Amino acid sequence: MEPSRPPECRPAEPGDAAELAGLLDAFNREFDEPTPGPEVLERRLAGLLRDAAVHAIVAGRPAVGLALVTLRPNVWFDGPVGLLDELYVVPDLRRRGLGTSLLEAAEREARRLGAQLMEINVDGEDTDARRFYERHGYACVAPGEPEPDLYYFKDLP
Amino acid sequence: MEPSRPPECRPAEPGDAAELAGLLDAFNREFDEPTPGPEVLERRLAGLLRDAAVHAIVAGRPAVGLALVTLRPNVWFDGPVGLLDELYVVPDLRRRGLGTSLLEAAEREARRLGAQLMEINVDGEDTDARRFYERHGYACVAPGEPEPDLYYFKDLP
């Protein structure tokens, strides 16, 4: 892969499901998170990529990175709110601006679909990710507030 | 209002939009957050309450509390992920378990709709809210991790 020709970012299509499933499976293995395996992820992605509440950006052919955004309706905005659920670049191609390209393409598409707000849940100890998002204008502390906003979760029984 | 007869929680219907809009408007005024006013909120809620990706629980007639949950598809789960976007009880009826009833009803409905995970974004300095959600099984620190998960956001230009 020539570093001088960065992989192009484009909207993902249902036919990208298998390659994106491989990336997400590798993503979670890299960070020791559980994964149901590429076959299950491919089946789910095939559905997600046909869902109007989801949009995905893919980098390269074959795919070497992806951004996955879900849009949900919200009472505080006329349009939807975007949530960046996944952002991944394969290890060999990191630190070349590909994450930035994916994030910017995801933001443009969310904006085009009417979103005025983008949200991301980030591990507090992932300082690389935090710096990356902060460099791109994201904040976890609202103006004038002393503490960051927190992401709480619970498995439903 | 008799403290011995707590207001009943029930699924919200489109006809509840006006009362729920009044509650959400009061909610944001109480916490000095911007609000577009009850008329705009009512219009949006009328749409939200017809959206399959949204479910709301309302307490009392007239309404004295609400929980609003959005469901989004997610690649890590077969079913949707639930996000508690709003939980509000009028000031006079707090500390009587009504928030618990609303939260539990919202969780039951999300579970019935297939969600295995519920998420909530909480202001870090809102220790009352944090204690409330932690008492109900929510965590912002994943097992074995040193730092809480953070909620990042950005206004899209």
Coordinates of C-alpha atoms in Angstrom, one line a residue:
Chain A
M1 CA 0.0 0.0 0.0
E2 CA 1.5 3.4 -1.0
P3 CA 1.4 5.8 1.9
S4 CA 1.1 8.6 -0.7
R5 CA -2.3 7.3 -2.0
P6 CA -4.5 7.2 1.1
P7 CA -7.5 4.7 0.8
E8 CA -10.6 6.5 -0.4
C9 CA -13.6 6.9 2.0
R10 CA -17.1 6.1 0.6
P11 CA -20.5 5.2 2.0
A12 CA -20.7 1.5 2.8
E13 CA -23.2 -0.7 0.9
P14 CA -24.8 -4.0 1.9
G15 CA -22.2 -5.8 -0.2
D16 CA -19.5 -4.5 2.2
A17 CA -21.0 -6.4 5.1
A18 CA -18.5 -9.4 5.0
E19 CA -15.4 -7.2 4.9
L20 CA -16.7 -4.8 7.6
A21 CA -17.5 -7.8 9.8
G22 CA -13.9 -8.9 9.5
L23 CA -12.7 -5.5 10.6
L24 CA -15.1 -5.3 13.6
D25 CA -14.1 -8.8 14.7
A26 CA -10.4 -7.8 14.5
F27 CA -11.2 -4.6 16.4
N28 CA -12.6 -6.4 19.4
R29 CA -9.9 -9.1 19.4
E30 CA -7.3 -6.4 19.4
F31 CA -8.8 -4.8 22.5
D32 CA -9.6 -8.1 24.2
E33 CA -13.4 -7.4 23.9
P34 CA -15.8 -10.3 23.2
T35 CA -16.9 -10.8 19.7
P36 CA -19.5 -13.2 18.3
G37 CA -17.3 -13.9 15.3
P38 CA -17.3 -12.6 11.7
E39 CA -20.2 -14.7 10.5
V40 CA -22.7 -13.3 13.1
L41 CA -21.3 -9.8 12.6
E42 CA -21.8 -10.1 8.8
R43 CA -25.4 -11.1 9.2
R44 CA -26.1 -8.2 11.6
L45 CA -24.2 -5.7 9.4
A46 CA -26.2 -6.8 6.3
G47 CA -29.3 -5.7 8.2
L48 CA -27.7 -2.6 9.6
L49 CA -26.5 -1.4 6.2
R50 CA -30.1 -1.5 4.9
D51 CA -31.4 0.4 8.0
A52 CA -32.2 4.1 7.5
A53 CA -31.2 4.7 11.1
V54 CA -27.6 3.6 10.3
H55 CA -24.9 4.9 8.1
A56 CA -21.4 3.6 7.6
I57 CA -18.3 4.9 5.9
V58 CA -15.7 2.5 4.6
A59 CA -12.1 3.2 3.6
G60 CA -10.3 1.3 0.8
R61 CA -11.0 -1.8 -1.3
P62 CA -10.5 -4.2 0.4
A63 CA -11.8 -2.3 3.4
V64 CA -9.1 -1.2 5.8
G65 CA -11.2 1.1 8.1
L66 CA -14.8 2.0 8.9
A67 CA -17.0 4.4 10.8
L68 CA -20.5 3.3 11.9
V69 CA -23.1 5.9 13.0
T70 CA -26.6 5.4 14.3
L71 CA -29.2 8.1 14.1
R72 CA -32.0 8.4 16.6
P73 CA -34.9 10.8 17.0
N74 CA -34.5 13.3 19.9
V75 CA -37.0 15.7 21.5
W76 CA -34.4 18.5 21.8
F77 CA -33.6 18.7 18.0
D78 CA -35.8 18.8 14.9
G79 CA -33.4 16.3 13.2
P80 CA -31.9 13.1 14.5
V81 CA -28.9 12.8 16.9
G82 CA -25.9 10.9 15.6
L83 CA -23.9 8.4 17.7
L84 CA -20.5 7.2 16.4
D85 CA -20.8 3.5 17.5
E86 CA -17.6 2.3 15.8
L87 CA -14.4 3.8 14.3
Y88 CA -11.7 1.5 13.3
V89 CA -8.5 1.5 11.1
V90 CA -6.3 -1.6 10.7
P91 CA -3.1 -1.3 12.7
D92 CA -0.7 -1.0 9.7
L93 CA -2.4 2.1 8.4
R94 CA -2.8 4.1 11.6
R95 CA -1.3 7.6 12.2
R96 CA -1.8 8.6 8.5
G97 CA -5.0 10.6 8.8
L98 CA -7.4 7.8 7.8
G99 CA -9.3 8.0 11.1
T100 CA -9.7 11.7 10.5
S101 CA -11.0 11.1 7.0
L102 CA -13.5 8.5 8.2
L103 CA -14.7 10.7 11.1
E104 CA -15.1 13.7 8.8
A105 CA -17.0 11.7 6.2
A106 CA -19.2 10.3 9.0
E107 CA -19.9 13.8 10.3
R108 CA -20.7 15.1 6.8
E109 CA -23.2 12.3 6.2
A110 CA -24.8 12.7 9.6
R111 CA -25.1 16.5 8.9
R112 CA -26.6 15.8 5.5
L113 CA -29.2 13.5 7.2
G114 CA -30.2 16.4 9.5
A115 CA -28.2 15.7 12.6
Q116 CA -26.9 18.7 14.5
L117 CA -25.2 16.8 17.3
M118 CA -22.8 13.8 17.2
E119 CA -22.0 11.7 20.3
I120 CA -19.3 9.2 21.1
N121 CA -18.8 7.0 24.2
V122 CA -15.1 6.7 24.9
D123 CA -13.2 4.6 27.5
G124 CA -11.8 7.1 30.0
E125 CA -8.3 5.4 30.0
D126 CA -8.1 5.4 26.2
T127 CA -6.1 8.6 26.1
D128 CA -5.2 8.2 22.4
A129 CA -8.9 8.1 21.5
R130 CA -9.7 11.0 23.8
R131 CA -7.0 13.2 22.3
F132 CA -8.1 12.2 18.8
Y133 CA -11.7 13.2 19.4
E134 CA -10.8 16.3 21.3
R135 CA -8.6 17.4 18.4
H136 CA -11.7 17.1 16.2
G137 CA -13.9 19.3 18.4
Y138 CA -15.5 16.8 20.7
A139 CA -15.8 17.5 24.5
C140 CA -16.9 15.5 27.4
V141 CA -17.2 18.5 29.7
A142 CA -20.0 20.9 29.1
P143 CA -19.1 24.6 29.2
G144 CA -19.0 25.9 32.8
E145 CA -19.3 22.4 34.4
P146 CA -16.6 20.9 36.6
E147 CA -17.0 17.3 35.8
P148 CA -17.1 15.3 32.6
D149 CA -20.3 13.7 31.4
L150 CA -20.4 10.0 32.0
Y151 CA -21.6 7.0 30.0
Y152 CA -23.6 4.6 32.2
F153 CA -24.7 1.1 31.1
K154 CA -26.5 -1.9 32.5
D155 CA -27.2 -5.4 31.1
L156 CA -30.9 -5.9 31.2
P157 CA -31.8 -9.2 32.9
Chain B
M1 CA -52.1 13.9 46.1
E2 CA -52.1 10.9 48.6
P3 CA -48.5 9.7 49.2
S4 CA -50.0 6.2 49.9
R5 CA -51.4 6.0 46.3
P6 CA -48.4 6.5 44.0
P7 CA -49.2 7.6 40.5
E8 CA -49.5 4.6 38.1
C9 CA -46.9 4.1 35.4
R10 CA -48.2 3.3 31.9
P11 CA -46.9 3.4 28.3
A12 CA -47.3 6.9 26.8
E13 CA -49.6 7.4 23.9
P14 CA -49.6 10.1 21.2
G15 CA -52.4 11.9 23.1
D16 CA -49.9 12.4 26.0
A17 CA -47.7 14.6 23.9
A18 CA -48.9 17.9 25.3
E19 CA -48.5 17.0 28.9
L20 CA -45.1 15.3 28.4
A21 CA -44.0 18.4 26.5
G22 CA -44.9 20.5 29.6
L23 CA -42.9 18.2 31.8
L24 CA -39.8 18.3 29.6
D25 CA -40.0 22.1 29.3
A26 CA -40.1 22.3 33.1
F27 CA -37.3 19.8 33.4
N28 CA -34.9 22.0 31.3
R29 CA -36.0 25.2 32.9
E30 CA -35.3 23.7 36.4
F31 CA -31.7 22.8 35.3
D32 CA -31.1 26.1 33.4
E33 CA -30.9 24.2 30.1
P34 CA -32.3 25.7 26.9
T35 CA -35.7 24.6 25.8
P36 CA -37.6 25.4 22.6
G37 CA -40.8 25.7 24.6
P38 CA -43.7 23.4 25.1
E39 CA -45.4 23.9 21.7
V40 CA -42.2 22.8 19.7
L41 CA -41.7 19.9 22.2
E42 CA -45.3 18.8 21.8
R43 CA -45.0 18.7 18.0
R44 CA -41.8 16.6 18.2
L45 CA -43.2 14.3 20.9
A46 CA -46.3 13.6 18.8
G47 CA -43.9 12.3 16.2
L48 CA -41.6 10.5 18.7
L49 CA -44.5 8.7 20.3
R50 CA -45.5 7.2 17.0
D51 CA -41.9 6.1 16.2
A52 CA -41.1 2.4 16.7
A53 CA -37.6 3.4 17.8
V54 CA -39.0 5.3 20.8
H55 CA -40.9 4.2 23.9
A56 CA -42.0 6.4 26.7
I57 CA -43.5 5.7 30.1
V58 CA -45.7 8.2 31.8
A59 CA -46.7 8.4 35.5
G60 CA -50.1 9.8 36.6
R61 CA -53.1 11.5 35.1
P62 CA -52.3 14.4 34.7
A63 CA -48.7 13.4 34.0
V64 CA -46.3 14.0 36.8
G65 CA -43.3 12.1 35.5
L66 CA -41.9 10.4 32.4
A67 CA -39.2 8.1 31.0
L68 CA -38.2 8.3 27.4
V69 CA -36.1 5.6 25.8
T70 CA -34.8 5.4 22.2
L71 CA -33.8 2.0 20.7
R72 CA -31.1 1.7 18.1
P73 CA -29.7 -1.3 16.2
N74 CA -26.2 -2.3 17.2
V75 CA -23.7 -4.8 15.7
W76 CA -22.8 -6.3 19.0
F77 CA -26.3 -7.5 19.9
D78 CA -29.0 -9.3 18.0
G79 CA -31.6 -6.9 19.5
P80 CA -31.6 -3.1 19.8
V81 CA -29.7 -1.1 22.5
G82 CA -31.8 1.1 24.7
L83 CA -30.8 4.6 25.7
L84 CA -32.6 6.4 28.5
D85 CA -32.8 9.9 27.0
E86 CA -35.0 11.5 29.6
L87 CA -36.2 10.7 33.2
Y88 CA -38.2 13.3 35.0
V89 CA -40.4 13.6 38.1
V90 CA -42.1 16.8 39.2
P91 CA -40.3 18.4 42.2
D92 CA -43.2 17.9 44.6
L93 CA -43.3 14.1 44.1
R94 CA -39.6 13.3 44.3
R95 CA -38.1 10.9 46.8
R96 CA -41.2 8.6 46.8
G97 CA -40.0 5.9 44.5
L98 CA -41.6 7.3 41.4
G99 CA -38.3 7.6 39.5
T100 CA -37.6 3.9 40.3
S101 CA -41.1 2.9 39.0
L102 CA -40.5 4.8 35.8
L103 CA -37.0 3.4 35.3
E104 CA -38.1 -0.1 36.0
A105 CA -41.1 0.2 33.6
A106 CA -38.8 1.6 31.0
E107 CA -36.3 -1.3 31.4
R108 CA -39.1 -3.9 31.3
E109 CA -40.4 -2.4 28.0
A110 CA -36.9 -2.2 26.5
R111 CA -36.3 -5.8 27.5
R112 CA -39.7 -6.8 25.9
L113 CA -38.6 -5.1 22.7
G114 CA -35.4 -7.2 22.6
A115 CA -32.9 -4.9 24.2
Q116 CA -30.2 -6.5 26.4
L117 CA -28.4 -3.3 27.2
M118 CA -29.6 0.1 28.6
E119 CA -27.4 3.2 28.4
I120 CA -27.7 6.6 30.1
N121 CA -25.5 9.7 29.7
V122 CA -25.2 11.4 33.1
D123 CA -23.6 14.7 34.2
G124 CA -20.6 13.8 36.3
E125 CA -21.4 16.4 38.9
D126 CA -25.0 15.3 39.3
T127 CA -24.2 13.0 42.3
D128 CA -27.9 12.4 43.0
A129 CA -28.5 11.1 39.6
R130 CA -25.3 9.0 39.7
R131 CA -26.3 7.5 43.0
F132 CA -29.8 6.8 41.7
Y133 CA -28.6 4.9 38.6
E134 CA -25.8 3.1 40.5
R135 CA -28.4 1.9 43.0
H136 CA -30.3 0.5 40.1
G137 CA -27.4 -1.5 38.7
Y138 CA -25.8 1.0 36.3
A139 CA -22.1 1.5 36.1
C140 CA -19.8 3.9 34.3
V141 CA -16.7 1.9 34.9
A142 CA -16.3 -1.4 33.1
P143 CA -15.0 -4.3 35.2
G144 CA -11.2 -4.2 35.7
E145 CA -10.9 -0.7 34.1
P146 CA -9.4 2.2 36.1
E147 CA -11.4 5.1 34.5
P148 CA -15.1 5.7 33.8
D149 CA -16.5 5.7 30.3
L150 CA -17.0 9.2 29.0
Y151 CA -19.8 10.7 26.9
Y152 CA -18.3 13.0 24.2
F153 CA -20.4 15.3 22.1
K154 CA -19.9 17.9 19.3
D155 CA -22.3 20.3 17.6
L156 CA -22.1 19.5 13.8
P157 CA -21.5 22.8 11.9

